[in-house]
Coordinates of C-alpha atoms and ligand atoms in Angstrom, one line a residue:
M1 CA -23.3 -20.6 25.5
A2 CA -26.3 -21.9 27.9
N3 CA -29.6 -19.7 26.5
D4 CA -30.4 -18.9 23.1
K5 CA -31.0 -15.1 23.4
A6 CA -28.8 -12.4 24.7
T7 CA -30.7 -9.2 26.1
L8 CA -29.5 -4.9 25.3
S9 CA -30.7 -2.9 27.8
I10 CA -30.7 0.6 27.4
G11 CA -32.4 2.9 30.1
E12 CA -36.0 1.8 30.2
K13 CA -36.4 -0.2 27.3
S14 CA -34.5 -4.0 26.4
W15 CA -34.1 -5.9 23.4
D16 CA -33.7 -10.1 23.2
F17 CA -30.5 -10.7 20.3
S18 CA -30.8 -14.8 19.3
V19 CA -27.0 -16.9 20.0
R20 CA -25.8 -18.8 17.6
Q21 CA -23.6 -21.6 18.7
A22 CA -20.3 -22.0 16.4
S23 CA -19.0 -25.6 15.9
V24 CA -16.1 -24.5 17.6
G25 CA -14.8 -21.9 19.0
P26 CA -17.2 -18.3 20.3
D27 CA -20.8 -18.3 19.5
I28 CA -22.2 -14.6 17.9
I29 CA -24.5 -12.9 18.8
D30 CA -26.4 -11.8 16.3
I31 CA -26.9 -8.3 15.9
A32 CA -28.3 -7.4 12.6
S33 CA -31.7 -5.9 13.3
L34 CA -30.3 -4.5 16.2
Y35 CA -30.2 -0.4 14.6
K36 CA -34.5 -1.4 13.1
E37 CA -35.5 -2.6 17.0
T38 CA -33.3 0.1 19.1
G39 CA -31.7 3.3 16.7
A40 CA -28.4 2.1 17.8
F41 CA -24.7 1.0 15.9
T42 CA -22.6 -1.4 17.9
F43 CA -19.1 0.7 17.9
D44 CA -15.7 -1.4 17.4
P45 CA -13.5 -0.2 15.1
G46 CA -10.8 -2.5 14.7
F47 CA -13.6 -5.5 14.8
T48 CA -11.6 -7.1 17.8
S49 CA -15.2 -8.5 18.5
T50 CA -17.2 -8.5 16.2
A51 CA -17.9 -11.8 13.4
S52 CA -18.5 -10.5 10.1
C53 CA -19.5 -14.1 8.3
E54 CA -20.2 -17.3 8.9
S55 CA -17.4 -19.1 7.9
D56 CA -16.7 -23.1 7.1
I57 CA -13.3 -23.3 5.8
T58 CA -10.5 -21.8 8.6
F59 CA -10.6 -21.6 12.2
I60 CA -7.5 -20.2 14.8
D61 CA -8.4 -20.8 18.5
G62 CA -6.0 -17.9 19.6
D63 CA -5.5 -19.2 23.5
E64 CA -4.7 -23.0 22.3
G65 CA -2.6 -22.2 19.5
V66 CA -4.7 -23.8 17.2
L67 CA -4.1 -24.0 13.3
L68 CA -7.3 -26.1 11.7
H69 CA -8.7 -25.3 7.9
R70 CA -11.5 -27.4 7.2
G71 CA -10.9 -29.1 10.6
Y72 CA -7.0 -30.6 9.8
A73 CA -4.6 -29.4 11.9
I74 CA -2.2 -27.1 10.0
D75 CA 1.3 -29.4 10.9
E76 CA -0.1 -32.3 9.8
L77 CA -1.5 -30.2 6.5
A78 CA 2.3 -28.8 6.0
D79 CA 3.9 -32.3 7.7
K80 CA 1.8 -35.2 5.4
G81 CA 0.3 -32.9 2.7
D82 CA 1.3 -30.5 0.6
F83 CA 0.7 -26.9 -0.9
L84 CA -2.1 -27.6 -3.3
E85 CA -3.4 -30.0 -2.0
T86 CA -4.2 -28.0 0.7
C87 CA -5.6 -25.1 -1.9
Y88 CA -8.5 -28.2 -3.1
L89 CA -9.0 -28.6 0.5
L90 CA -10.3 -24.7 1.1
L91 CA -11.5 -25.0 -2.6
Y92 CA -13.3 -28.4 -2.2
G93 CA -13.9 -28.7 1.9
E94 CA -12.8 -32.3 1.8
L95 CA -8.7 -33.4 0.9
P96 CA -8.6 -35.3 -2.4
N97 CA -8.6 -38.2 -3.5
K98 CA -5.3 -39.4 -5.8
A99 CA -7.6 -39.2 -9.2
E100 CA -9.1 -35.9 -7.5
G101 CA -5.7 -34.8 -6.4
D102 CA -4.1 -35.9 -9.8
A103 CA -6.9 -34.1 -11.9
F104 CA -6.7 -30.7 -9.3
R105 CA -2.7 -30.5 -9.8
E106 CA -3.3 -30.3 -14.2
R107 CA -6.2 -28.2 -14.2
V108 CA -3.5 -25.4 -12.4
T109 CA -0.5 -26.6 -14.7
M110 CA -2.8 -26.1 -17.6
H111 CA -3.6 -22.1 -16.3
T112 CA -0.1 -21.3 -15.6
M113 CA 1.0 -19.1 -18.1
V114 CA 0.2 -15.2 -18.9
H115 CA -0.9 -13.7 -21.9
E116 CA 2.0 -12.8 -23.8
Q117 CA 1.1 -8.9 -23.4
M118 CA 1.1 -8.8 -19.9
N119 CA 4.8 -8.6 -19.6
K120 CA 4.4 -5.2 -21.3
F121 CA 2.9 -4.4 -17.9
Y122 CA 6.0 -4.7 -16.6
T123 CA 8.1 -2.7 -18.9
G124 CA 6.4 0.3 -17.3
F125 CA 8.0 0.1 -13.9
R126 CA 10.8 1.5 -13.3
R127 CA 13.1 -1.2 -12.1
D128 CA 13.6 0.1 -8.2
A129 CA 10.1 -1.0 -8.4
H130 CA 8.6 -2.3 -5.0
P131 CA 7.5 -5.9 -6.1
M132 CA 4.6 -5.4 -4.4
A133 CA 3.3 -2.4 -6.3
I134 CA 4.3 -4.3 -9.1
M135 CA 2.0 -7.4 -8.5
C136 CA -1.3 -5.0 -7.2
G137 CA -0.4 -3.4 -10.6
V138 CA -0.6 -6.7 -13.0
V139 CA -3.1 -8.6 -10.8
G140 CA -5.6 -6.3 -10.7
A141 CA -4.9 -6.0 -15.0
L142 CA -5.5 -9.4 -15.0
S143 CA -8.7 -8.5 -15.4
A144 CA -8.4 -6.9 -18.5
F145 CA -7.6 -10.0 -20.6
Y146 CA -9.9 -12.6 -19.0
H147 CA -13.4 -11.5 -19.5
D148 CA -14.9 -14.9 -19.9
S149 CA -14.1 -16.0 -16.5
T150 CA -14.9 -12.7 -14.5
D151 CA -19.1 -13.4 -14.7
I152 CA -19.2 -14.1 -10.6
S153 CA -22.7 -15.3 -11.4
D154 CA -21.5 -18.3 -13.0
E155 CA -20.4 -21.7 -10.9
N156 CA -17.5 -22.9 -13.1
Q157 CA -16.4 -19.0 -14.1
R158 CA -16.0 -18.7 -10.4
M159 CA -13.8 -21.5 -10.3
I160 CA -12.3 -21.4 -13.6
A161 CA -10.7 -17.6 -12.3
S162 CA -9.9 -19.3 -9.1
L163 CA -8.3 -21.7 -10.6
R164 CA -6.2 -18.9 -12.8
M165 CA -5.5 -17.0 -9.4
I166 CA -3.4 -19.7 -8.1
A167 CA -1.6 -21.3 -11.1
K168 CA -1.0 -17.5 -11.9
M169 CA 0.2 -16.0 -9.4
P170 CA 3.3 -17.4 -8.8
T171 CA 4.2 -17.0 -12.5
L172 CA 3.5 -13.3 -11.7
A173 CA 5.5 -13.0 -8.6
A174 CA 8.3 -14.7 -10.2
M175 CA 8.2 -11.9 -13.6
A176 CA 8.1 -9.3 -10.2
H177 CA 11.8 -10.5 -8.7
K178 CA 12.6 -10.9 -12.3
Y179 CA 12.3 -7.3 -14.0
H180 CA 13.4 -6.3 -10.0
I181 CA 16.5 -7.5 -10.7
G182 CA 17.1 -7.1 -14.4
Q183 CA 17.1 -10.7 -15.6
P184 CA 14.8 -12.0 -18.8
F185 CA 10.8 -13.8 -17.8
V186 CA 11.7 -17.8 -17.5
Y187 CA 8.4 -19.8 -18.7
P188 CA 6.4 -21.8 -16.5
R189 CA 7.1 -25.5 -17.2
N190 CA 4.5 -28.8 -17.0
D191 CA 7.0 -30.5 -15.5
L192 CA 7.6 -29.0 -12.5
D193 CA 5.9 -29.7 -9.7
Y194 CA 4.1 -26.2 -7.7
A195 CA 6.4 -25.3 -6.0
S196 CA 9.4 -26.8 -7.8
N197 CA 7.8 -24.2 -10.7
F198 CA 7.6 -21.1 -8.6
L199 CA 11.4 -21.2 -7.8
H200 CA 12.4 -22.8 -11.7
M201 CA 10.9 -19.1 -12.5
C202 CA 12.8 -17.0 -9.5
F203 CA 15.9 -18.4 -10.5
A204 CA 16.3 -20.0 -13.4
V205 CA 18.7 -18.3 -16.3
P206 CA 19.0 -18.7 -20.0
T207 CA 22.6 -19.3 -20.3
E208 CA 22.7 -22.9 -17.8
D209 CA 19.9 -25.3 -16.4
Y210 CA 19.1 -24.7 -12.9
K211 CA 18.4 -28.0 -10.6
V212 CA 15.8 -27.1 -8.6
N213 CA 16.8 -28.5 -4.4
P214 CA 14.2 -31.2 -3.7
V215 CA 14.6 -30.3 0.0
L216 CA 14.8 -27.1 -1.3
A217 CA 11.9 -27.2 -2.9
R218 CA 9.8 -29.6 -0.4
A219 CA 10.1 -26.0 2.1
M220 CA 8.9 -23.4 -0.5
D221 CA 5.8 -25.8 -0.7
K222 CA 5.6 -26.3 3.5
I223 CA 5.6 -22.1 3.7
F224 CA 2.9 -21.8 0.4
T225 CA 0.7 -24.4 3.4
L226 CA 1.6 -22.2 6.6
H227 CA 0.3 -19.3 4.9
A228 CA -2.6 -20.5 3.1
D229 CA -5.0 -18.7 4.8
H230 CA -6.0 -17.6 8.5
E231 CA -10.0 -16.7 9.1
Q232 CA -10.7 -13.5 8.1
N233 CA -7.5 -11.6 8.6
A234 CA -7.0 -8.1 7.3
S235 CA -6.0 -9.1 3.6
T236 CA -9.5 -11.5 3.7
S237 CA -11.8 -9.3 5.0
T238 CA -10.0 -6.8 2.5
V239 CA -11.3 -9.3 -0.5
R240 CA -14.6 -10.3 1.0
L241 CA -15.6 -6.5 1.4
A242 CA -14.4 -5.7 -2.3
G243 CA -16.4 -9.0 -3.7
S244 CA -19.7 -7.7 -1.6
S245 CA -19.8 -5.2 -4.6
G246 CA -19.8 -7.4 -7.2
A247 CA -16.0 -7.0 -8.4
N248 CA -14.5 -9.0 -10.6
P249 CA -11.9 -12.0 -8.6
F250 CA -9.0 -10.9 -10.1
A251 CA -10.2 -6.7 -9.1
C252 CA -10.9 -7.8 -5.1
I253 CA -7.1 -10.2 -5.5
A254 CA -5.5 -7.0 -6.4
A255 CA -7.3 -5.1 -3.2
G256 CA -6.4 -7.5 -0.7
I257 CA -2.6 -8.4 -1.9
A258 CA -2.5 -4.2 -1.5
C259 CA -3.9 -4.5 2.2
L260 CA -1.5 -7.4 2.8
W261 CA 1.9 -4.8 1.4
G262 CA 1.3 -3.4 4.9
P263 CA 3.9 -4.2 8.0
A264 CA 1.4 -4.8 10.6
H265 CA 0.0 -7.4 8.2
G266 CA 2.5 -9.5 5.6
G267 CA 4.5 -7.1 5.2
A268 CA 5.4 -7.1 8.7
N269 CA 8.2 -10.5 7.1
E270 CA 10.0 -7.5 5.5
A271 CA 9.7 -5.3 8.5
A272 CA 11.1 -8.4 10.5
L273 CA 13.5 -9.4 8.8
N274 CA 15.6 -5.8 8.8
M275 CA 14.2 -5.3 12.0
L276 CA 16.6 -8.2 12.7
Q277 CA 20.1 -6.7 10.4
E278 CA 19.8 -3.5 11.8
I279 CA 20.2 -5.3 15.9
G280 CA 22.8 -6.8 14.1
T281 CA 24.3 -8.6 17.2
V282 CA 23.3 -10.0 20.0
D283 CA 24.0 -7.3 22.7
R284 CA 22.3 -4.7 20.8
I285 CA 18.6 -6.4 21.6
P286 CA 18.2 -5.4 25.1
E287 CA 17.9 -1.9 23.5
Y288 CA 15.1 -2.7 21.0
V289 CA 13.4 -4.5 23.6
K290 CA 13.2 -1.5 25.6
R291 CA 12.1 0.5 23.1
A292 CA 9.3 -1.6 21.9
K293 CA 8.4 -1.7 25.3
D294 CA 8.0 2.5 25.5
K295 CA 4.3 3.7 25.2
N296 CA 6.0 6.8 23.2
D297 CA 8.4 4.8 20.4
P298 CA 6.8 3.5 17.7
F299 CA 8.7 0.7 17.1
R300 CA 7.2 -2.1 17.8
L301 CA 9.3 -5.8 17.5
M302 CA 8.2 -7.0 14.2
G303 CA 6.4 -10.6 13.7
F304 CA 5.7 -10.5 17.4
G305 CA 2.4 -10.3 18.5
H306 CA -0.9 -11.3 17.3
R307 CA -4.7 -10.2 17.7
V308 CA -6.0 -13.6 17.8
Y309 CA -2.4 -15.6 18.9
K310 CA -2.4 -15.0 22.7
N311 CA -0.4 -18.0 22.4
Y312 CA 2.3 -19.4 19.9
D313 CA 1.4 -19.2 16.6
P314 CA 1.5 -23.0 15.5
R315 CA 2.7 -22.1 12.0
A316 CA 6.1 -20.3 13.6
K317 CA 6.9 -23.2 15.4
I318 CA 6.6 -24.7 11.3
M319 CA 8.4 -22.5 10.1
Q320 CA 11.2 -22.3 12.5
E321 CA 11.9 -25.8 11.5
T322 CA 11.4 -25.5 8.2
T323 CA 14.3 -22.4 8.3
H324 CA 16.5 -25.3 10.8
E325 CA 16.4 -26.9 7.6
V326 CA 16.9 -25.1 4.8
L327 CA 20.6 -23.3 6.3
K328 CA 21.4 -27.3 7.1
E329 CA 21.0 -28.3 3.4
L330 CA 22.7 -25.2 2.2
G331 CA 25.5 -25.5 4.9
I332 CA 24.7 -22.7 6.7
K333 CA 26.4 -22.1 9.9
D334 CA 25.6 -19.9 12.9
D335 CA 23.5 -17.3 10.8
P336 CA 23.7 -13.9 12.8
T337 CA 20.7 -13.4 11.5
L338 CA 19.4 -16.5 13.1
E339 CA 21.4 -16.1 16.0
V340 CA 19.6 -12.7 17.7
A341 CA 16.0 -14.3 15.9
M342 CA 16.3 -17.2 18.6
E343 CA 18.2 -14.7 21.3
L344 CA 15.4 -12.0 20.6
E345 CA 12.7 -15.0 20.9
R346 CA 14.1 -16.1 24.3
I347 CA 14.5 -12.4 25.9
A348 CA 11.4 -11.8 24.2
L349 CA 9.4 -14.9 26.4
T350 CA 11.0 -14.0 29.6
D351 CA 9.7 -10.9 29.6
E352 CA 7.7 -9.2 31.7
Y353 CA 6.1 -6.8 29.5
F354 CA 5.9 -9.9 26.6
I355 CA 4.1 -12.3 29.1
E356 CA 1.2 -9.9 30.7
K357 CA 0.5 -8.7 26.9
K358 CA 0.6 -12.8 25.4
L359 CA 3.6 -11.1 22.6
Y360 CA 4.6 -14.6 20.7
P361 CA 6.3 -14.5 17.7
N362 CA 4.3 -14.6 15.1
I363 CA 4.9 -16.7 11.6
D364 CA 6.5 -14.0 9.9
F365 CA 9.2 -14.0 12.7
Y366 CA 11.2 -16.4 11.4
S367 CA 10.0 -16.6 7.7
G368 CA 11.4 -13.5 6.3
I369 CA 15.4 -15.6 7.1
T370 CA 14.6 -18.8 5.3
L371 CA 12.8 -16.6 2.4
R372 CA 16.1 -14.9 2.0
A373 CA 18.0 -18.4 3.0
L374 CA 16.4 -19.6 -0.1
G375 CA 17.7 -16.7 -2.7
F376 CA 14.8 -13.7 -2.3
P377 CA 15.4 -10.2 -1.6
T378 CA 13.9 -9.3 1.0
N379 CA 11.8 -7.0 -1.0
M380 CA 9.5 -10.0 -2.1
F381 CA 9.0 -11.5 1.0
T382 CA 4.8 -10.4 1.2
V383 CA 4.7 -11.2 -2.7
L384 CA 5.7 -14.8 -1.4
F385 CA 3.2 -14.1 0.9
A386 CA 0.9 -13.4 -1.2
V387 CA 1.3 -15.8 -3.7
A388 CA 0.5 -18.8 -0.7
R389 CA -2.7 -16.5 0.5
T390 CA -4.3 -16.1 -2.7
V391 CA -5.8 -19.3 -2.1
G392 CA -7.3 -18.2 0.8
W393 CA -8.6 -15.0 -0.2
I394 CA -10.3 -16.7 -3.0
A395 CA -11.7 -19.2 -1.2
Q396 CA -12.9 -16.9 1.3
W397 CA -14.3 -14.7 -1.9
K398 CA -16.1 -17.8 -3.1
E399 CA -17.5 -19.2 -0.1
M400 CA -18.9 -15.3 0.4
I401 CA -20.5 -15.2 -3.7
E402 CA -22.7 -18.5 -3.1
D403 CA -23.9 -17.5 0.6
P404 CA -27.3 -16.8 -0.6
K405 CA -27.7 -14.5 2.0
Q406 CA -24.8 -12.0 1.0
K407 CA -25.1 -8.1 0.6
I408 CA -22.6 -5.8 0.3
G409 CA -21.0 -4.9 2.8
R410 CA -21.5 -1.2 3.9
P411 CA -20.3 0.1 8.0
R412 CA -21.5 2.5 10.3
Q413 CA -20.2 4.9 12.3
L414 CA -20.3 7.2 15.1
Y415 CA -20.7 10.5 14.2
T416 CA -18.9 12.8 15.6
G417 CA -18.2 16.3 13.2
P418 CA -20.3 19.6 13.3
T419 CA -24.1 19.5 13.6
S420 CA -26.1 21.4 10.6
R421 CA -24.5 25.2 9.7
P422 CA -25.5 27.4 7.2
Y423 CA -23.2 28.7 4.6
M424 CA -20.6 31.4 5.6
D425 CA -20.1 33.9 2.6
V426 CA -16.0 34.2 2.5
S427 CA -16.4 37.8 3.0
K428 CA -16.9 37.0 6.8
R429 CA -14.8 34.1 7.5
Ligands
LIG1 C1 -0.3 -11.1 10.3 O1 -4.7 -11.8 11.4 C2 -3.9 -12.2 11.1 O2 -4.3 -12.9 11.1 C3 -2.6 -12.3 10.4 C4 -1.4 -12.8 9.9 C5 -2.1 -13.9 9.0 O3 -1.9 -15.2 8.7 O4 -3.2 -13.3 7.8 O5 -1.9 -13.6 11.3 C6 0.2 -12.3 9.3 O6 0.0 -10.3 9.8 C7 0.7 -11.1 11.1 C8 1.1 -10.6 12.9 C9 2.0 -9.8 11.7 N1 2.1 -8.2 12.3 C10 3.6 -7.7 12.9 O7 4.6 -8.5 13.0 C11 3.6 -6.3 13.1 C12 4.0 -5.9 15.2 N2 2.6 -6.5 15.3 C13 1.9 -5.5 16.1 O8 1.7 -4.5 15.2 C14 0.9 -6.4 16.6 O9 1.0 -6.8 16.8 C15 -0.8 -6.9 15.4 C16 -0.9 -6.0 14.2 C17 -0.3 -8.0 15.2 C18 -1.7 -7.6 16.4 O10 -2.8 -5.7 17.3 P1 -3.3 -5.6 17.8 O11 -3.7 -7.5 17.9 O12 -4.7 -4.8 17.6 O13 -2.2 -5.2 19.9 P2 -2.6 -4.3 19.7 O14 -1.6 -3.1 18.6 O15 -3.8 -3.5 20.4 O16 -1.5 -4.9 21.2 C19 -1.5 -5.2 22.4 C20 -0.5 -4.4 23.3 C21 -0.4 -3.1 23.0 O17 0.4 -2.4 24.0 P3 -1.2 -1.3 25.3 O18 -1.4 -0.3 24.1 O19 -1.9 -2.8 25.5 O20 -0.2 -0.9 26.4 O21 0.8 -4.8 23.0 C22 1.3 -4.4 22.0 C23 0.8 -3.1 21.7 O22 1.4 -1.8 22.0 N3 2.5 -4.8 21.1 C24 3.4 -4.8 20.6 C25 3.9 -5.7 19.4 N4 2.8 -5.8 19.3 C26 1.8 -5.8 20.8 N5 4.9 -4.4 21.5 C27 5.8 -4.7 21.4 N6 6.0 -5.4 19.9 C28 4.5 -5.8 18.8 N7 5.1 -6.3 18.2

């Protein structure tokens, strides 16, 4: 932006506010002193025009369909790297060299087990409890076990807590899956890589050896990378707000999991697959597209649209490729759900309503088809999103805690309720 200041006028009075330049993307108008100077608040309920923080971690260009993690494009990270390398990048800011990467993998591997008493939390749930409900509970409970890594003022404890979260989420998620289907828990194995270990914990049974399919493990790893971080989305903002009060990292991640669960956010992958299965056949698509366009119908096409991407979600493209790779590896031909998804995408992308509102498929549109093909039940889809997003939440939490200007988040409001009035005795009401 040419000027380095923005002027606001209310009536006869005006005030100047500094404009700060982004390294890439929109600049910001620093209005931190606006209330003090003008006595007025800004009003932006969905934060559609509000930057809540300064960050070096992830950048999204919604118009160009670009997603960068510390400057590296998501398609390169997903295709050429792996999830733990992306975790290192998000946490430390640089890609690891061989020695750094190996040491990081080793450290994560050494934290994959959970305290044996964690098992008892699972048995308190009904078997048909939604796995996301279980994850909200057991992740928050981690703070009851790791007192040695909840002093957030200690850099070393912050890093141990970060590693513990990244390492233990797959174990807790797999336990939620096993508990839900009534099978025994499977312990993590130190000889398996992150994605293979997760598939093993989810699908191995005591009665026979489980051989991890390398193509499927690679697909799982890619899916984790695609979901790792995404700027200040709803769940990341929840983690930051919870962390701004000084809450311990395990409690903050549990808050992020709760927010991610919503169907407008991470719950969309489960909702999108349920929608595709409800549509069932290609001939029923027009009926659902009509409903999605009807203002009086709350139905929306799950997996379509995005607050930031007004172009194709770059993750959705890679997700679609991964879907085809997995279905081919499993010899699944003519998957009716995939057929409906691809026809729905074709119709939506040519429909005036979707074009005008810039509604494109997002990452949740294809992920469900892939995850179902990998063998996961639909209610585990958002849990997998949470496993992957944990590194993003933790990296953003760390960045906030380490920001010397950090203070507790406490938004204000536009009050439109009753003004002061005297108490009225019940006999007069
Ligand atoms: C994720 O923020 C992130 O980065 C999230 C995420 C991440 O990695 O963290 O990318 C992950 O959450 C992806 C989004 C998953 N959610 C869904 O797929 C659910 C379906 N999508 C919508 O609910 C919606 O598109 C949102 C919630 C994703 C975005 O909502 P916005 O930005 O608030 O946009 P909006 O609701 O104001 O919609 C703009 C218009 C509206 O019409 P008008 O009021 O202008 O007439 O588009 C319409 C909406 O009705 N619209 C849709 C639609 N999404 C928006 N119409 C039909 N189907 C849809 N899916």
